[in-house]
Amino acid sequence: MSPSAAPLQGFPAKATIIEVGPRDGLQSEPRWVPTEEKVALVNGLIGAGLRHFEATSFVSPRAVPQMRDAADVLSGIDRQNGVELTALVPNAKGAERAIEAGIDAMVVFMSASESHNRKNVNRSREDSLAGFAEICRMGEAAGKPVYGAIATSFGCPFEGDVPVSAVVDIARRYRDMGITTISLGDTTGMATPPLVQERCRGLRAAVPDIDITLHFHNTRGVGLVCVYAGLMEGVTRYESSIGGLGGCPFAPKATGNICTEDLVYMLDECGVETGVDLSRLIPTARRIETAVGHPLPGQLMKAGPRLELHPMDAVATANG
Amino acid sequence: MSPSAAPLQGFPAKATIIEVGPRDGLQSEPRWVPTEEKVALVNGLIGAGLRHFEATSFVSPRAVPQMRDAADVLSGIDRQNGVELTALVPNAKGAERAIEAGIDAMVVFMSASESHNRKNVNRSREDSLAGFAEICRMGEAAGKPVYGAIATSFGCPFEGDVPVSAVVDIARRYRDMGITTISLGDTTGMATPPLVQERCRGLRAAVPDIDITLHFHNTRGVGLVCVYAGLMEGVTRYESSIGGLGGCPFAPKATGNICTEDLVYMLDECGVETGVDLSRLIPTARRIETAVGHPLPGQLMKAGPRLELHPMDAVATANG
């Protein structure tokens, strides 16, 4: 019965996992992670079967020092076997650097809420969109696809609830620029199953030709529940972070991204194929925990595989 | 949109939460929690709207020293407002003590797997069942209902997969003794959504007259996903532990019981009524974290409520 041979009723047969630990995870780590360690992390994950990575970001090295080695990280990764490396690009300068470094696809990003966009990138949403048009032209000229991310898609830490229309409007603008892969970011862990339903259905109705990617945080404990809700909507693309690397800027002790190995475990058990070998993910998660020097929130790396048997004389059990 | 006004499609309109932190949570805490603190914990949770508690266990004080004040804990709890206090009773002696202490209902427990039952209570499953018959007679004489728990219902740390027939067979034997409220325990965090479906459907087919209670651990990160799967099966009773109090005997750093406030958050957001006030649960979770002297795994107690707004000048945000 484990892992399940057929997908749960209503679930897709396969899902694609986009590993964002090297970018969304590491960027909030105060301790410098050496370039070789970043490269070894991604190469280890490729060895476990992952193929899609948000590998770095071409932002200002002053703003995000941890990403200052973006080009070197890209050049160190073993890109055989259909590996796709993407990077965040905030502006034309970043896009230029990303293309020069040989990125496979660029990710532009803005927030669904005006105040978060201003706080995050210091400009209005309209100004963000205007800038993306230029990046799309650069991408087209270089033969590099551009993907679009929408932060605060499920709620904003400054404004609270975010109307579905704000997300749909940005998705339409993205689509009009030729962006057909769109990620909904749960920036501070405000996504819930009803919001997942509502937003997925809203996008399907308004821009049926786009691929939806869901990016959840486990900040309030329901990250994988939101994936479950997304699977029931037929969404096949999920972003996650090895070990649950990354945090929440609003609550120092809270968790950020959902954890890749816990996600793979859930998908395996629900019969959704990922191509990832869970047993090879766990050691990589433990290694990155050592590299960052503090405990990570991933559960499987602590508990071990489901069917790892224990000797009867090993521990005292407790009733219940 | 938050909390949701109507339950998600297919979900029950209401759910009952049985708080097991005072028993399943505290029993694994090495540091003695004073009786007054235990009582204050339960009374605080009653103040937040919880009404059902596995309050303690009448086991040997030598085996579980943390539970040695079982009778005193019961006598300190404010039992107005329809509060129901249950306790684990391993044998006739425990039942006698529980009845004497004025328990509302007794919980007998055994494992679905033979090796775990032997390891946990040092007897065969058949011997466990034989002993429960006597407890049921005592309960009937005293006018106290008896509930039945089945540990390792979703897998056994010694044997691996547990066949659904093992769970169903025990449920039938319980039902034949007059036990109509049966809890499936996910003792070491091996439950998955397909197993939840299979076991709930198996019980519904074989013993349709019983009330199913689900007791999940978050040891592998999917505890609330399993609740979600249970809700889709129409199950309305869930056991959880405030703050996620309690651990896993097989992995010192792994988590145990699902967390009550995270569960209430999910149910609130999915439109399932619990009668519990989340804003009053969070301070209680933080208080018990102080009492046990180490961080607890609950997420909401760290992140705060979903719609708690943050001032724009408070923090640096990070793109994505």
GROMACS .gro file of N, CA and C in nm, chain A residues 21-97:
model
  231
   21GLY      N    1   1.491   2.592  -0.306
   21GLY     CA    2   1.581   2.608  -0.191
   21GLY      C    3   1.706   2.690  -0.223
   22PRO      N    4   1.771   2.665  -0.337
   22PRO     CA    5   1.893   2.740  -0.367
   22PRO      C    6   1.869   2.891  -0.377
   23ARG      N    7   1.745   2.932  -0.408
   23ARG     CA    8   1.717   3.075  -0.418
   23ARG      C    9   1.631   3.121  -0.300
   24ASP      N   10   1.505   3.080  -0.297
   24ASP     CA   11   1.413   3.130  -0.195
   24ASP      C   12   1.456   3.083  -0.055
   25GLY      N   13   1.516   2.964  -0.048
   25GLY     CA   14   1.564   2.914   0.080
   25GLY      C   15   1.689   2.987   0.127
   26LEU      N   16   1.792   2.979   0.046
   26LEU     CA   17   1.922   3.031   0.089
   26LEU      C   18   1.925   3.182   0.104
   27GLN      N   19   1.841   3.253   0.028
   27GLN     CA   20   1.854   3.400   0.031
   27GLN      C   21   1.829   3.459   0.170
   28SER      N   22   1.756   3.385   0.254
   28SER     CA   23   1.732   3.441   0.387
   28SER      C   24   1.831   3.389   0.492
   29GLU      N   25   1.927   3.310   0.448
   29GLU     CA   26   2.028   3.259   0.542
   29GLU      C   27   2.135   3.365   0.567
   30PRO      N   28   2.154   3.402   0.693
   30PRO     CA   29   2.255   3.505   0.720
   30PRO      C   30   2.398   3.454   0.698
   31ARG      N   31   2.422   3.327   0.726
   31ARG     CA   32   2.558   3.273   0.711
   31ARG      C   33   2.586   3.248   0.563
   32TRP      N   34   2.700   3.294   0.516
   32TRP     CA   35   2.740   3.274   0.376
   32TRP      C   36   2.754   3.125   0.347
   33VAL      N   37   2.686   3.079   0.243
   33VAL     CA   38   2.702   2.940   0.199
   33VAL      C   39   2.795   2.944   0.078
   34PRO      N   40   2.911   2.880   0.088
   34PRO     CA   41   3.010   2.890  -0.020
   34PRO      C   42   2.953   2.839  -0.153
   35THR      N   43   3.002   2.896  -0.260
   35THR     CA   44   2.955   2.860  -0.394
   35THR      C   45   2.960   2.709  -0.417
   36GLU      N   46   3.072   2.646  -0.379
   36GLU     CA   47   3.085   2.500  -0.399
   36GLU      C   48   2.974   2.426  -0.326
   37GLU      N   49   2.936   2.475  -0.209
   37GLU     CA   50   2.831   2.407  -0.132
   37GLU      C   51   2.696   2.424  -0.203
   38LYS      N   52   2.672   2.542  -0.258
   38LYS     CA   53   2.548   2.564  -0.333
   38LYS      C   54   2.542   2.472  -0.455
   39VAL      N   55   2.654   2.464  -0.524
   39VAL     CA   56   2.660   2.379  -0.643
   39VAL      C   57   2.640   2.232  -0.603
   40ALA      N   58   2.707   2.192  -0.495
   40ALA     CA   59   2.695   2.052  -0.451
   40ALA      C   60   2.550   2.021  -0.411
   41LEU      N   61   2.484   2.120  -0.353
   41LEU     CA   62   2.343   2.101  -0.315
   41LEU      C   63   2.258   2.071  -0.438
   42VAL      N   64   2.270   2.156  -0.540
   42VAL     CA   65   2.188   2.135  -0.660
   42VAL      C   66   2.227   2.005  -0.729
   43ASN      N   67   2.356   1.978  -0.739
   43ASN     CA   68   2.397   1.854  -0.804
   43ASN      C   69   2.349   1.731  -0.728
   44GLY      N   70   2.347   1.740  -0.595
   44GLY     CA   71   2.294   1.630  -0.514
   44GLY      C   72   2.146   1.609  -0.542
   45LEU      N   73   2.075   1.717  -0.558
   45LEU     CA   74   1.930   1.708  -0.583
   45LEU      C   75   1.903   1.655  -0.724
   46ILE      N   76   1.990   1.692  -0.817
   46ILE     CA   77   1.978   1.635  -0.953
   46ILE      C   78   1.998   1.484  -0.945
   47GLY      N   79   2.095   1.443  -0.864
   47GLY     CA   80   2.119   1.299  -0.844
   47GLY      C   81   1.998   1.227  -0.787
   48ALA      N   82   1.918   1.298  -0.711
   48ALA     CA   83   1.796   1.238  -0.652
   48ALA      C   84   1.679   1.241  -0.750
   49GLY      N   85   1.698   1.305  -0.866
   49GLY     CA   86   1.592   1.301  -0.967
   49GLY      C   87   1.522   1.433  -0.991
   50LEU      N   88   1.555   1.536  -0.915
   50LEU     CA   89   1.494   1.667  -0.941
   50LEU      C   90   1.551   1.723  -1.071
   51ARG      N   91   1.467   1.794  -1.147
   51ARG     CA   92   1.511   1.846  -1.277
   51ARG      C   93   1.487   1.996  -1.293
   52HIS      N   94   1.409   2.054  -1.204
   52HIS     CA   95   1.372   2.195  -1.218
   52HIS      C   96   1.416   2.273  -1.095
   53PHE      N   97   1.491   2.377  -1.119
   53PHE     CA   98   1.549   2.454  -1.008
   53PHE      C   99   1.533   2.603  -1.031
   54GLU      N  100   1.484   2.672  -0.929
   54GLU     CA  101   1.504   2.816  -0.923
   54GLU      C  102   1.640   2.828  -0.855
   55ALA      N  103   1.744   2.844  -0.936
   55ALA     CA  104   1.880   2.819  -0.888
   55ALA      C  105   1.941   2.938  -0.817
   56THR      N  106   1.899   3.058  -0.856
   56THR     CA  107   1.960   3.176  -0.795
   56THR      C  108   1.877   3.297  -0.835
   57SER      N  109   1.926   3.416  -0.803
   57SER     CA  110   1.859   3.536  -0.854
   57SER      C  111   1.964   3.640  -0.890
   58PHE      N  112   1.935   3.713  -0.998
   58PHE     CA  113   2.027   3.816  -1.044
   58PHE      C  114   1.978   3.951  -0.993
   59VAL      N  115   1.978   3.960  -0.860
   59VAL     CA  116   1.939   4.085  -0.795
   59VAL      C  117   2.066   4.158  -0.753
   60SER      N  118   2.048   4.273  -0.695
   60SER     CA  119   2.166   4.349  -0.650
   60SER      C  120   2.239   4.271  -0.540
   61PRO      N  121   2.370   4.251  -0.555
   61PRO     CA  122   2.447   4.181  -0.452
   61PRO      C  123   2.442   4.255  -0.318
   62ARG      N  124   2.420   4.385  -0.322
   62ARG     CA  125   2.406   4.459  -0.197
   62ARG      C  126   2.275   4.423  -0.127
   63ALA      N  127   2.168   4.409  -0.205
   63ALA     CA  128   2.037   4.378  -0.147
   63ALA      C  129   2.033   4.235  -0.092
   64VAL      N  130   2.088   4.142  -0.168
   64VAL     CA  131   2.085   4.001  -0.126
   64VAL      C  132   2.225   3.942  -0.143
   65PRO      N  133   2.311   3.962  -0.043
   65PRO     CA  134   2.451   3.919  -0.055
   65PRO      C  135   2.466   3.769  -0.084
   66GLN      N  136   2.374   3.689  -0.029
   66GLN     CA  137   2.385   3.542  -0.047
   66GLN      C  138   2.379   3.503  -0.194
   67MET      N  139   2.322   3.588  -0.280
   67MET     CA  140   2.307   3.554  -0.423
   67MET      C  141   2.416   3.620  -0.509
   68ARG      N  142   2.520   3.673  -0.448
   68ARG     CA  143   2.618   3.749  -0.527
   68ARG      C  144   2.700   3.660  -0.621
   69ASP      N  145   2.695   3.526  -0.596
   69ASP     CA  146   2.772   3.434  -0.681
   69ASP      C  147   2.683   3.366  -0.785
   70ALA      N  148   2.575   3.433  -0.825
   70ALA     CA  149   2.476   3.372  -0.914
   70ALA      C  150   2.538   3.306  -1.037
   71ALA      N  151   2.622   3.380  -1.108
   71ALA     CA  152   2.679   3.325  -1.232
   71ALA      C  153   2.768   3.205  -1.204
   72ASP      N  154   2.846   3.211  -1.096
   72ASP     CA  155   2.934   3.098  -1.063
   72ASP      C  156   2.855   2.974  -1.024
   73VAL      N  157   2.743   2.995  -0.954
   73VAL     CA  158   2.659   2.880  -0.918
   73VAL      C  159   2.608   2.813  -1.046
   74LEU      N  160   2.556   2.894  -1.137
   74LEU     CA  161   2.504   2.837  -1.262
   74LEU      C  162   2.610   2.759  -1.337
   75SER      N  163   2.730   2.813  -1.342
   75SER     CA  164   2.832   2.746  -1.424
   75SER      C  165   2.881   2.617  -1.359
   76GLY      N  166   2.859   2.602  -1.227
   76GLY     CA  167   2.904   2.480  -1.161
   76GLY      C  168   2.807   2.364  -1.167
   77ILE      N  169   2.682   2.391  -1.202
   77ILE     CA  170   2.579   2.286  -1.196
   77ILE      C  171   2.586   2.194  -1.317
   78ASP      N  172   2.573   2.066  -1.292
   78ASP     CA  173   2.576   1.964  -1.397
   78ASP      C  174   2.441   1.962  -1.470
   79ARG      N  175   2.439   2.018  -1.592
   79ARG     CA  176   2.310   2.041  -1.658
   79ARG      C  177   2.275   1.939  -1.764
   80GLN      N  178   2.326   1.820  -1.751
   80GLN     CA  179   2.279   1.713  -1.841
   80GLN      C  180   2.140   1.668  -1.797
   81ASN      N  181   2.089   1.566  -1.861
   81ASN     CA  182   1.965   1.500  -1.817
   81ASN      C  183   1.843   1.591  -1.809
   82GLY      N  184   1.838   1.689  -1.896
   82GLY     CA  185   1.715   1.768  -1.902
   82GLY      C  186   1.693   1.861  -1.785
   83VAL      N  187   1.802   1.900  -1.720
   83VAL     CA  188   1.788   1.993  -1.607
   83VAL      C  189   1.752   2.132  -1.659
   84GLU      N  190   1.659   2.197  -1.590
   84GLU     CA  191   1.621   2.335  -1.623
   84GLU      C  192   1.653   2.427  -1.506
   85LEU      N  193   1.735   2.527  -1.532
   85LEU     CA  194   1.771   2.624  -1.427
   85LEU      C  195   1.706   2.758  -1.457
   86THR      N  196   1.634   2.808  -1.360
   86THR     CA  197   1.575   2.941  -1.375
   86THR      C  198   1.635   3.033  -1.268
   87ALA      N  199   1.616   3.162  -1.288
   87ALA     CA  200   1.663   3.259  -1.189
   87ALA      C  201   1.567   3.376  -1.187
   88LEU      N  202   1.553   3.437  -1.070
   88LEU     CA  203   1.475   3.560  -1.061
   88LEU      C  204   1.553   3.673  -1.125
   89VAL      N  205   1.483   3.755  -1.203
   89VAL     CA  206   1.545   3.877  -1.256
   89VAL      C  207   1.453   3.993  -1.226
   90PRO      N  208   1.504   4.094  -1.152
   90PRO     CA  209   1.418   4.205  -1.111
   90PRO      C  210   1.406   4.313  -1.217
   91ASN      N  211   1.501   4.318  -1.310
   91ASN     CA  212   1.505   4.429  -1.406
   91ASN      C  213   1.593   4.391  -1.526
   92ALA      N  214   1.602   4.483  -1.621
   92ALA     CA  215   1.675   4.454  -1.745
   92ALA      C  216   1.821   4.420  -1.718
   93LYS      N  217   1.878   4.488  -1.619
   93LYS     CA  218   2.019   4.460  -1.587
   93LYS      C  219   2.036   4.315  -1.539
   94GLY      N  220   1.943   4.273  -1.452
   94GLY     CA  221   1.946   4.135  -1.404
   94GLY      C  222   1.927   4.037  -1.519
   95ALA      N  223   1.836   4.071  -1.610
   95ALA     CA  224   1.810   3.983  -1.724
   95ALA      C  225   1.935   3.969  -1.811
   96GLU      N  226   2.003   4.080  -1.829
   96GLU     CA  227   2.126   4.078  -1.908
   96GLU      C  228   2.229   3.984  -1.845
   97ARG      N  229   2.246   3.998  -1.712
   97ARG     CA  230   2.341   3.910  -1.641
   97ARG      C  231   2.296   3.764  -1.650
   0.00000   0.00000   0.00000
